[in-house]
Protein backbone atom coordinates (compact mmCIF):
# COMPACT_ATOMS: atom_id res chain seq x y z
CA UNK A 1 0.00 0.00 0.00
CA UNK A 2 0.85 3.68 -0.02
CA UNK A 3 3.46 5.01 2.39
CA UNK A 4 3.82 8.74 3.08
CA UNK A 5 6.83 10.18 4.89
CA UNK A 6 6.80 13.71 6.26
CA UNK A 7 9.64 15.98 7.43
CA UNK A 8 10.42 17.69 9.67
CA UNK A 9 8.44 16.48 12.68
CA UNK A 10 8.85 19.87 14.39
CA UNK A 11 9.55 23.29 12.90
CA UNK A 12 9.98 26.65 14.61
CA UNK A 13 10.10 29.89 12.64
CA UNK A 14 10.04 33.56 13.47
CA UNK A 15 6.87 35.45 12.70
CA UNK A 16 7.04 36.76 9.16
CA UNK A 17 9.45 34.08 7.95
CA UNK A 18 8.55 31.24 5.58
CA UNK A 19 7.95 27.62 6.54
CA UNK A 20 8.37 24.57 4.30
CA UNK A 21 7.16 21.05 5.05
CA UNK A 22 8.07 18.16 2.77
CA UNK A 23 6.47 14.80 2.04
CA UNK A 24 7.38 11.82 -0.11
CA UNK A 25 5.07 9.06 -1.26
CA UNK A 26 5.72 5.56 -2.52
CA UNK A 27 2.90 4.70 -4.91
CA UNK A 28 3.39 6.24 -8.34
CA UNK A 29 -0.35 5.78 -8.98
CA UNK A 30 -1.24 8.32 -6.27
CA UNK A 31 -2.98 11.30 -7.82
CA UNK A 32 -4.41 13.47 -5.04
CA UNK A 33 -2.36 15.21 -2.33
CA UNK A 34 -4.15 17.24 0.34
CA UNK A 35 -2.76 19.10 3.33
CA UNK A 36 -4.62 19.28 6.62
CA UNK A 37 -4.10 21.63 9.55
CA UNK A 38 -4.90 20.50 13.08
CA UNK A 39 -5.26 23.09 15.80
CA UNK A 40 -5.00 22.11 19.44
CA UNK A 41 -8.02 20.10 20.58
CA UNK A 42 -9.58 20.06 17.12
CA UNK A 43 -9.86 17.68 14.22
CA UNK A 44 -7.73 18.16 11.09
CA UNK A 45 -9.09 20.57 8.49
CA UNK A 46 -8.26 20.72 4.79
CA UNK A 47 -6.27 23.83 3.87
CA UNK A 48 -5.10 23.11 0.33
CA UNK A 49 -4.82 20.21 -2.09
CA UNK A 50 -3.24 19.41 -5.43
CA UNK A 51 -3.90 16.83 -8.10
CA UNK A 52 -1.26 15.03 -10.12
CA UNK A 53 -1.94 16.96 -13.32
CA UNK A 54 -0.82 20.20 -11.65
CA UNK A 55 2.68 21.20 -10.50
CA UNK A 56 1.85 24.05 -8.16
CA UNK A 57 -1.16 25.62 -6.50
CA UNK A 58 -1.41 28.79 -4.42
CA UNK A 59 -4.00 30.17 -2.04
CA UNK A 60 -2.94 33.49 -0.50
CA UNK A 61 0.02 32.73 1.80
CA UNK A 62 -0.11 28.98 1.24
CA UNK A 63 1.26 27.07 -1.73
CA UNK A 64 1.80 23.42 -2.54
CA UNK A 65 4.22 22.03 -5.11
CA UNK A 66 4.29 18.54 -6.58
CA UNK A 67 7.13 16.69 -8.28
CA UNK A 68 5.67 13.49 -9.70
CA UNK A 69 9.00 12.22 -11.01
CA UNK A 70 10.60 12.40 -7.59
CA UNK A 71 7.34 11.50 -5.83
CA UNK A 72 7.44 14.36 -3.41
CA UNK A 73 5.28 17.35 -2.57
CA UNK A 74 5.74 20.32 -0.28
CA UNK A 75 3.72 22.88 1.64
CA UNK A 76 5.00 26.45 1.67
CA UNK A 77 3.67 29.06 4.08
CA UNK A 78 4.90 32.62 3.59
CA UNK A 79 4.72 35.55 6.01
CA UNK A 80 3.93 33.23 8.89
CA UNK A 81 1.67 34.43 11.68
CA UNK A 82 1.11 33.10 15.22
CA UNK A 83 -2.23 31.61 14.12
CA UNK A 84 -0.33 29.38 11.70
CA UNK A 85 0.99 27.45 14.72
CA UNK A 86 -0.56 23.97 14.47
CA UNK A 87 0.14 20.41 13.38
CA UNK A 88 0.18 19.98 9.60
CA UNK A 89 -0.45 16.64 7.89
CA UNK A 90 0.21 15.74 4.29
CA UNK A 91 -1.70 12.87 2.70
CA UNK A 92 -1.97 10.93 -0.53
CA UNK A 93 -4.72 9.04 -2.31
CA UNK A 94 -4.34 6.48 -5.06
CA UNK A 95 -6.52 6.24 -8.12
CA UNK A 96 -10.16 5.62 -7.33
CA UNK A 97 -9.45 4.78 -3.70
CA UNK A 98 -11.43 6.77 -1.16
CA UNK A 99 -9.12 6.50 1.80
CA UNK A 100 -6.22 8.83 2.49
CA UNK A 101 -2.81 7.78 3.77
CA UNK A 102 -1.45 10.45 6.10
CA UNK A 103 2.07 11.50 6.90
CA UNK A 104 3.19 11.58 10.52
CA UNK A 105 2.59 15.30 10.99
CA UNK A 106 4.70 18.44 11.55
CA UNK A 107 4.29 20.61 14.62
CA UNK A 108 4.80 24.18 13.38
CA UNK A 109 5.46 26.87 15.95
CA UNK A 110 5.56 30.52 14.88
CA UNK A 111 7.52 32.55 17.40
CA UNK A 112 6.42 36.17 17.96
CA UNK B 1 -24.42 22.47 9.14
CA UNK B 2 -23.31 21.23 12.55
CA UNK B 3 -20.35 19.29 11.18
CA UNK B 4 -19.30 15.82 12.29
CA UNK B 5 -20.34 15.19 15.87
CA UNK B 6 -18.48 12.78 18.11
CA UNK B 7 -19.18 11.61 21.64
CA UNK B 8 -17.88 11.36 24.23
CA UNK B 9 -15.15 14.00 23.92
CA UNK B 10 -13.21 12.42 26.75
CA UNK B 11 -13.37 8.93 28.21
CA UNK B 12 -11.31 7.48 31.03
CA UNK B 13 -11.78 3.82 31.73
CA UNK B 14 -10.02 0.87 33.28
CA UNK B 15 -8.38 -1.94 31.41
CA UNK B 16 -10.85 -4.64 30.49
CA UNK B 17 -13.85 -2.35 30.28
CA UNK B 18 -15.97 -1.89 27.18
CA UNK B 19 -15.76 1.47 25.40
CA UNK B 20 -18.19 2.76 22.80
CA UNK B 21 -17.41 5.81 20.69
CA UNK B 22 -20.14 7.46 18.64
CA UNK B 23 -20.23 9.52 15.48
CA UNK B 24 -22.84 11.45 13.55
CA UNK B 25 -21.59 12.34 10.05
CA UNK B 26 -22.57 15.39 8.03
CA UNK B 27 -25.98 14.87 6.50
CA UNK B 28 -25.76 13.67 2.90
CA UNK B 29 -22.20 12.35 3.21
CA UNK B 30 -21.98 8.76 2.04
CA UNK B 31 -18.51 7.92 3.37
CA UNK B 32 -17.54 7.61 7.01
CA UNK B 33 -14.03 6.99 8.34
CA UNK B 34 -12.64 6.13 11.77
CA UNK B 35 -9.04 7.23 12.40
CA UNK B 36 -6.88 6.79 15.48
CA UNK B 37 -4.26 9.38 16.37
CA UNK B 38 -1.29 8.61 18.58
CA UNK B 39 2.03 10.34 19.02
CA UNK B 40 3.91 7.36 17.61
CA UNK B 41 1.66 6.37 14.69
CA UNK B 42 0.14 9.63 13.56
CA UNK B 43 -3.26 9.23 11.91
CA UNK B 44 -4.11 5.58 11.28
CA UNK B 45 -7.17 4.51 9.33
CA UNK B 46 -9.07 1.86 11.26
CA UNK B 47 -12.15 1.34 9.10
CA UNK B 48 -14.34 3.12 6.59
CA UNK B 49 -17.89 2.77 5.33
CA UNK B 50 -19.64 3.63 2.09
CA UNK B 51 -23.41 3.83 2.26
CA UNK B 52 -23.28 2.00 5.62
CA UNK B 53 -21.27 -0.95 4.26
CA UNK B 54 -17.75 -1.68 5.48
CA UNK B 55 -15.31 -1.05 2.63
CA UNK B 56 -12.01 -1.63 4.40
CA UNK B 57 -11.33 -2.66 7.98
CA UNK B 58 -7.80 -3.94 7.49
CA UNK B 59 -6.43 -1.36 9.93
CA UNK B 60 -8.67 -2.43 12.77
CA UNK B 61 -7.61 -5.03 15.37
CA UNK B 62 -10.57 -7.33 14.97
CA UNK B 63 -10.12 -9.31 18.14
CA UNK B 64 -11.20 -6.37 20.27
CA UNK B 65 -12.50 -3.65 17.96
CA UNK B 66 -15.78 -3.56 16.09
CA UNK B 67 -17.38 -0.84 14.01
CA UNK B 68 -20.96 -0.50 12.90
CA UNK B 69 -23.07 1.89 10.92
CA UNK B 70 -26.71 0.93 11.44
CA UNK B 71 -28.00 3.96 9.54
CA UNK B 72 -26.71 6.81 7.43
CA UNK B 73 -26.51 9.20 10.37
CA UNK B 74 -24.84 7.12 13.05
CA UNK B 75 -21.76 4.99 13.56
CA UNK B 76 -20.11 3.34 16.56
CA UNK B 77 -16.62 2.11 17.29
CA UNK B 78 -16.52 -0.38 20.14
CA UNK B 79 -13.51 -1.68 22.02
CA UNK B 80 -13.97 -4.75 24.20
CA UNK B 81 -11.94 -5.42 26.26
CA UNK B 82 -9.99 -2.16 26.32
CA UNK B 83 -6.23 -2.11 26.95
CA UNK B 84 -3.82 0.71 27.89
CA UNK B 85 -2.34 0.65 24.37
CA UNK B 86 -5.75 1.72 23.04
CA UNK B 87 -5.24 5.13 24.65
CA UNK B 88 -5.42 7.63 21.79
CA UNK B 89 -7.63 10.22 20.16
CA UNK B 90 -10.20 8.63 17.87
CA UNK B 91 -11.47 10.73 15.00
CA UNK B 92 -14.51 10.22 12.87
CA UNK B 93 -14.61 11.89 9.45
CA UNK B 94 -17.18 11.99 6.70
CA UNK B 95 -17.00 12.71 3.01
CA UNK B 96 -19.30 13.29 0.09
CA UNK B 97 -18.13 10.80 -2.51
CA UNK B 98 -20.39 12.11 -5.29
CA UNK B 99 -19.18 12.70 -8.84
CA UNK B 100 -16.80 15.63 -9.20
CA UNK B 101 -16.30 15.86 -5.47
CA UNK B 102 -12.87 16.90 -4.23
CA UNK B 103 -12.74 14.10 -1.69
CA UNK B 104 -12.39 16.47 1.25
CA UNK B 105 -12.62 14.78 4.63
CA UNK B 106 -14.54 16.61 7.35
CA UNK B 107 -13.32 15.58 10.78
CA UNK B 108 -15.07 15.67 14.11
CA UNK B 109 -13.31 17.06 17.17
CA UNK B 110 -12.27 13.60 18.32
CA UNK B 111 -12.80 11.37 21.33
CA UNK B 112 -9.83 11.22 23.69
CA UNK B 113 -9.66 7.77 25.26
CA UNK B 114 -7.50 6.96 28.26
CA UNK B 115 -7.33 3.35 29.42
CA UNK B 116 -5.76 2.94 32.85
Tab-separated table of C-alpha atoms in Angstrom:
chain	number	residue	atom	x	y	z
A	1	UNK	CA	0.000	0.000	0.000
A	2	UNK	CA	0.846	3.678	-0.024
A	3	UNK	CA	3.462	5.011	2.390
A	4	UNK	CA	3.824	8.740	3.084
A	5	UNK	CA	6.826	10.178	4.894
A	6	UNK	CA	6.802	13.715	6.259
A	7	UNK	CA	9.638	15.978	7.434
A	8	UNK	CA	10.419	17.692	9.672
A	9	UNK	CA	8.441	16.485	12.681
A	10	UNK	CA	8.849	19.867	14.390
A	11	UNK	CA	9.551	23.288	12.902
A	12	UNK	CA	9.976	26.646	14.609
A	13	UNK	CA	10.101	29.889	12.638
A	14	UNK	CA	10.042	33.559	13.472
A	15	UNK	CA	6.869	35.448	12.699
A	16	UNK	CA	7.044	36.757	9.163
A	17	UNK	CA	9.449	34.079	7.949
A	18	UNK	CA	8.548	31.236	5.580
A	19	UNK	CA	7.951	27.617	6.535
A	20	UNK	CA	8.370	24.571	4.303
A	21	UNK	CA	7.158	21.048	5.054
A	22	UNK	CA	8.066	18.160	2.767
A	23	UNK	CA	6.473	14.801	2.039
A	24	UNK	CA	7.378	11.822	-0.109
A	25	UNK	CA	5.067	9.063	-1.260
A	26	UNK	CA	5.723	5.559	-2.517
A	27	UNK	CA	2.896	4.699	-4.908
A	28	UNK	CA	3.390	6.238	-8.337
A	29	UNK	CA	-0.354	5.778	-8.978
A	30	UNK	CA	-1.239	8.322	-6.272
A	31	UNK	CA	-2.976	11.299	-7.820
A	32	UNK	CA	-4.406	13.466	-5.036
A	33	UNK	CA	-2.362	15.212	-2.332
A	34	UNK	CA	-4.155	17.242	0.344
A	35	UNK	CA	-2.756	19.103	3.333
A	36	UNK	CA	-4.616	19.278	6.625
A	37	UNK	CA	-4.099	21.633	9.548
A	38	UNK	CA	-4.902	20.503	13.080
A	39	UNK	CA	-5.260	23.092	15.797
A	40	UNK	CA	-4.997	22.108	19.440
A	41	UNK	CA	-8.016	20.097	20.581
A	42	UNK	CA	-9.583	20.059	17.120
A	43	UNK	CA	-9.863	17.678	14.221
A	44	UNK	CA	-7.730	18.162	11.094
A	45	UNK	CA	-9.094	20.570	8.495
A	46	UNK	CA	-8.258	20.725	4.787
A	47	UNK	CA	-6.271	23.829	3.866
A	48	UNK	CA	-5.096	23.107	0.333
A	49	UNK	CA	-4.822	20.212	-2.090
A	50	UNK	CA	-3.244	19.407	-5.432
A	51	UNK	CA	-3.897	16.832	-8.104
A	52	UNK	CA	-1.265	15.028	-10.115
A	53	UNK	CA	-1.936	16.960	-13.319
A	54	UNK	CA	-0.822	20.205	-11.654
A	55	UNK	CA	2.684	21.203	-10.502
A	56	UNK	CA	1.850	24.051	-8.157
A	57	UNK	CA	-1.161	25.624	-6.501
A	58	UNK	CA	-1.412	28.792	-4.422
A	59	UNK	CA	-3.996	30.169	-2.043
A	60	UNK	CA	-2.944	33.486	-0.501
A	61	UNK	CA	0.017	32.730	1.803
A	62	UNK	CA	-0.108	28.984	1.242
A	63	UNK	CA	1.257	27.069	-1.725
A	64	UNK	CA	1.797	23.418	-2.540
A	65	UNK	CA	4.224	22.026	-5.109
A	66	UNK	CA	4.288	18.544	-6.578
A	67	UNK	CA	7.133	16.692	-8.277
A	68	UNK	CA	5.673	13.492	-9.700
A	69	UNK	CA	8.996	12.221	-11.005
A	70	UNK	CA	10.598	12.397	-7.588
A	71	UNK	CA	7.342	11.502	-5.832
A	72	UNK	CA	7.436	14.362	-3.408
A	73	UNK	CA	5.280	17.353	-2.565
A	74	UNK	CA	5.743	20.318	-0.279
A	75	UNK	CA	3.725	22.884	1.637
A	76	UNK	CA	5.001	26.452	1.673
A	77	UNK	CA	3.667	29.062	4.080
A	78	UNK	CA	4.900	32.624	3.587
A	79	UNK	CA	4.722	35.550	6.010
A	80	UNK	CA	3.935	33.227	8.890
A	81	UNK	CA	1.674	34.433	11.684
A	82	UNK	CA	1.106	33.103	15.217
A	83	UNK	CA	-2.233	31.612	14.119
A	84	UNK	CA	-0.331	29.378	11.700
A	85	UNK	CA	0.991	27.445	14.724
A	86	UNK	CA	-0.558	23.974	14.472
A	87	UNK	CA	0.143	20.408	13.378
A	88	UNK	CA	0.184	19.976	9.600
A	89	UNK	CA	-0.446	16.644	7.889
A	90	UNK	CA	0.208	15.736	4.291
A	91	UNK	CA	-1.702	12.872	2.695
A	92	UNK	CA	-1.971	10.929	-0.534
A	93	UNK	CA	-4.720	9.038	-2.306
A	94	UNK	CA	-4.335	6.476	-5.057
A	95	UNK	CA	-6.525	6.241	-8.122
A	96	UNK	CA	-10.158	5.618	-7.335
A	97	UNK	CA	-9.446	4.775	-3.701
A	98	UNK	CA	-11.430	6.769	-1.165
A	99	UNK	CA	-9.117	6.502	1.802
A	100	UNK	CA	-6.221	8.831	2.485
A	101	UNK	CA	-2.809	7.776	3.771
A	102	UNK	CA	-1.454	10.453	6.095
A	103	UNK	CA	2.073	11.503	6.901
A	104	UNK	CA	3.188	11.577	10.525
A	105	UNK	CA	2.594	15.299	10.990
A	106	UNK	CA	4.696	18.439	11.547
A	107	UNK	CA	4.292	20.607	14.622
A	108	UNK	CA	4.800	24.177	13.376
A	109	UNK	CA	5.460	26.875	15.952
A	110	UNK	CA	5.556	30.518	14.880
A	111	UNK	CA	7.520	32.551	17.400
A	112	UNK	CA	6.425	36.173	17.957
B	1	UNK	CA	-24.423	22.473	9.138
B	2	UNK	CA	-23.309	21.228	12.548
B	3	UNK	CA	-20.354	19.288	11.178
B	4	UNK	CA	-19.299	15.819	12.288
B	5	UNK	CA	-20.340	15.194	15.866
B	6	UNK	CA	-18.484	12.778	18.108
B	7	UNK	CA	-19.177	11.610	21.636
B	8	UNK	CA	-17.880	11.360	24.229
B	9	UNK	CA	-15.147	13.997	23.924
B	10	UNK	CA	-13.208	12.417	26.751
B	11	UNK	CA	-13.370	8.929	28.211
B	12	UNK	CA	-11.306	7.480	31.031
B	13	UNK	CA	-11.781	3.820	31.726
B	14	UNK	CA	-10.017	0.873	33.278
B	15	UNK	CA	-8.376	-1.936	31.413
B	16	UNK	CA	-10.852	-4.642	30.492
B	17	UNK	CA	-13.853	-2.348	30.280
B	18	UNK	CA	-15.969	-1.888	27.180
B	19	UNK	CA	-15.756	1.465	25.402
B	20	UNK	CA	-18.189	2.763	22.799
B	21	UNK	CA	-17.412	5.812	20.691
B	22	UNK	CA	-20.136	7.455	18.645
B	23	UNK	CA	-20.234	9.522	15.484
B	24	UNK	CA	-22.839	11.454	13.551
B	25	UNK	CA	-21.595	12.342	10.050
B	26	UNK	CA	-22.573	15.388	8.032
B	27	UNK	CA	-25.985	14.873	6.496
B	28	UNK	CA	-25.758	13.673	2.904
B	29	UNK	CA	-22.204	12.351	3.206
B	30	UNK	CA	-21.983	8.757	2.044
B	31	UNK	CA	-18.513	7.917	3.369
B	32	UNK	CA	-17.538	7.614	7.014
B	33	UNK	CA	-14.032	6.993	8.337
B	34	UNK	CA	-12.637	6.126	11.766
B	35	UNK	CA	-9.042	7.226	12.398
B	36	UNK	CA	-6.877	6.794	15.477
B	37	UNK	CA	-4.259	9.382	16.366
B	38	UNK	CA	-1.288	8.606	18.577
B	39	UNK	CA	2.033	10.340	19.021
B	40	UNK	CA	3.907	7.362	17.611
B	41	UNK	CA	1.665	6.370	14.695
B	42	UNK	CA	0.137	9.632	13.556
B	43	UNK	CA	-3.263	9.229	11.906
B	44	UNK	CA	-4.105	5.579	11.279
B	45	UNK	CA	-7.168	4.506	9.335
B	46	UNK	CA	-9.073	1.860	11.265
B	47	UNK	CA	-12.154	1.344	9.095
B	48	UNK	CA	-14.339	3.120	6.594
B	49	UNK	CA	-17.894	2.769	5.325
B	50	UNK	CA	-19.637	3.630	2.095
B	51	UNK	CA	-23.409	3.826	2.257
B	52	UNK	CA	-23.283	2.005	5.620
B	53	UNK	CA	-21.267	-0.947	4.259
B	54	UNK	CA	-17.750	-1.677	5.477
B	55	UNK	CA	-15.313	-1.054	2.627
B	56	UNK	CA	-12.010	-1.632	4.400
B	57	UNK	CA	-11.334	-2.661	7.979
B	58	UNK	CA	-7.804	-3.939	7.492
B	59	UNK	CA	-6.429	-1.361	9.931
B	60	UNK	CA	-8.669	-2.433	12.774
B	61	UNK	CA	-7.607	-5.030	15.372
B	62	UNK	CA	-10.575	-7.328	14.971
B	63	UNK	CA	-10.124	-9.314	18.141
B	64	UNK	CA	-11.198	-6.370	20.275
B	65	UNK	CA	-12.496	-3.651	17.957
B	66	UNK	CA	-15.777	-3.558	16.092
B	67	UNK	CA	-17.377	-0.841	14.009
B	68	UNK	CA	-20.965	-0.505	12.905
B	69	UNK	CA	-23.072	1.893	10.919
B	70	UNK	CA	-26.714	0.930	11.444
B	71	UNK	CA	-28.003	3.956	9.536
B	72	UNK	CA	-26.706	6.812	7.428
B	73	UNK	CA	-26.511	9.204	10.366
B	74	UNK	CA	-24.840	7.122	13.054
B	75	UNK	CA	-21.760	4.991	13.563
B	76	UNK	CA	-20.115	3.345	16.559
B	77	UNK	CA	-16.623	2.107	17.291
B	78	UNK	CA	-16.520	-0.380	20.140
B	79	UNK	CA	-13.506	-1.679	22.021
B	80	UNK	CA	-13.969	-4.746	24.198
B	81	UNK	CA	-11.935	-5.417	26.264
B	82	UNK	CA	-9.989	-2.158	26.320
B	83	UNK	CA	-6.229	-2.105	26.946
B	84	UNK	CA	-3.819	0.713	27.887
B	85	UNK	CA	-2.337	0.646	24.373
B	86	UNK	CA	-5.747	1.720	23.039
B	87	UNK	CA	-5.237	5.130	24.649
B	88	UNK	CA	-5.422	7.632	21.793
B	89	UNK	CA	-7.631	10.218	20.160
B	90	UNK	CA	-10.198	8.634	17.872
B	91	UNK	CA	-11.473	10.733	14.998
B	92	UNK	CA	-14.510	10.217	12.871
B	93	UNK	CA	-14.607	11.891	9.453
B	94	UNK	CA	-17.176	11.987	6.697
B	95	UNK	CA	-16.997	12.707	3.005
B	96	UNK	CA	-19.301	13.294	0.088
B	97	UNK	CA	-18.127	10.800	-2.511
B	98	UNK	CA	-20.390	12.108	-5.285
B	99	UNK	CA	-19.182	12.703	-8.844
B	100	UNK	CA	-16.802	15.632	-9.202
B	101	UNK	CA	-16.305	15.858	-5.473
B	102	UNK	CA	-12.873	16.904	-4.235
B	103	UNK	CA	-12.740	14.097	-1.694
B	104	UNK	CA	-12.394	16.465	1.255
B	105	UNK	CA	-12.623	14.783	4.626
B	106	UNK	CA	-14.543	16.606	7.354
B	107	UNK	CA	-13.319	15.578	10.784
B	108	UNK	CA	-15.070	15.671	14.106
B	109	UNK	CA	-13.309	17.056	17.169
B	110	UNK	CA	-12.269	13.602	18.320
B	111	UNK	CA	-12.796	11.368	21.334
B	112	UNK	CA	-9.826	11.225	23.692
B	113	UNK	CA	-9.659	7.769	25.263
B	114	UNK	CA	-7.498	6.959	28.262
B	115	UNK	CA	-7.328	3.347	29.421
B	116	UNK	CA	-5.758	2.939	32.854
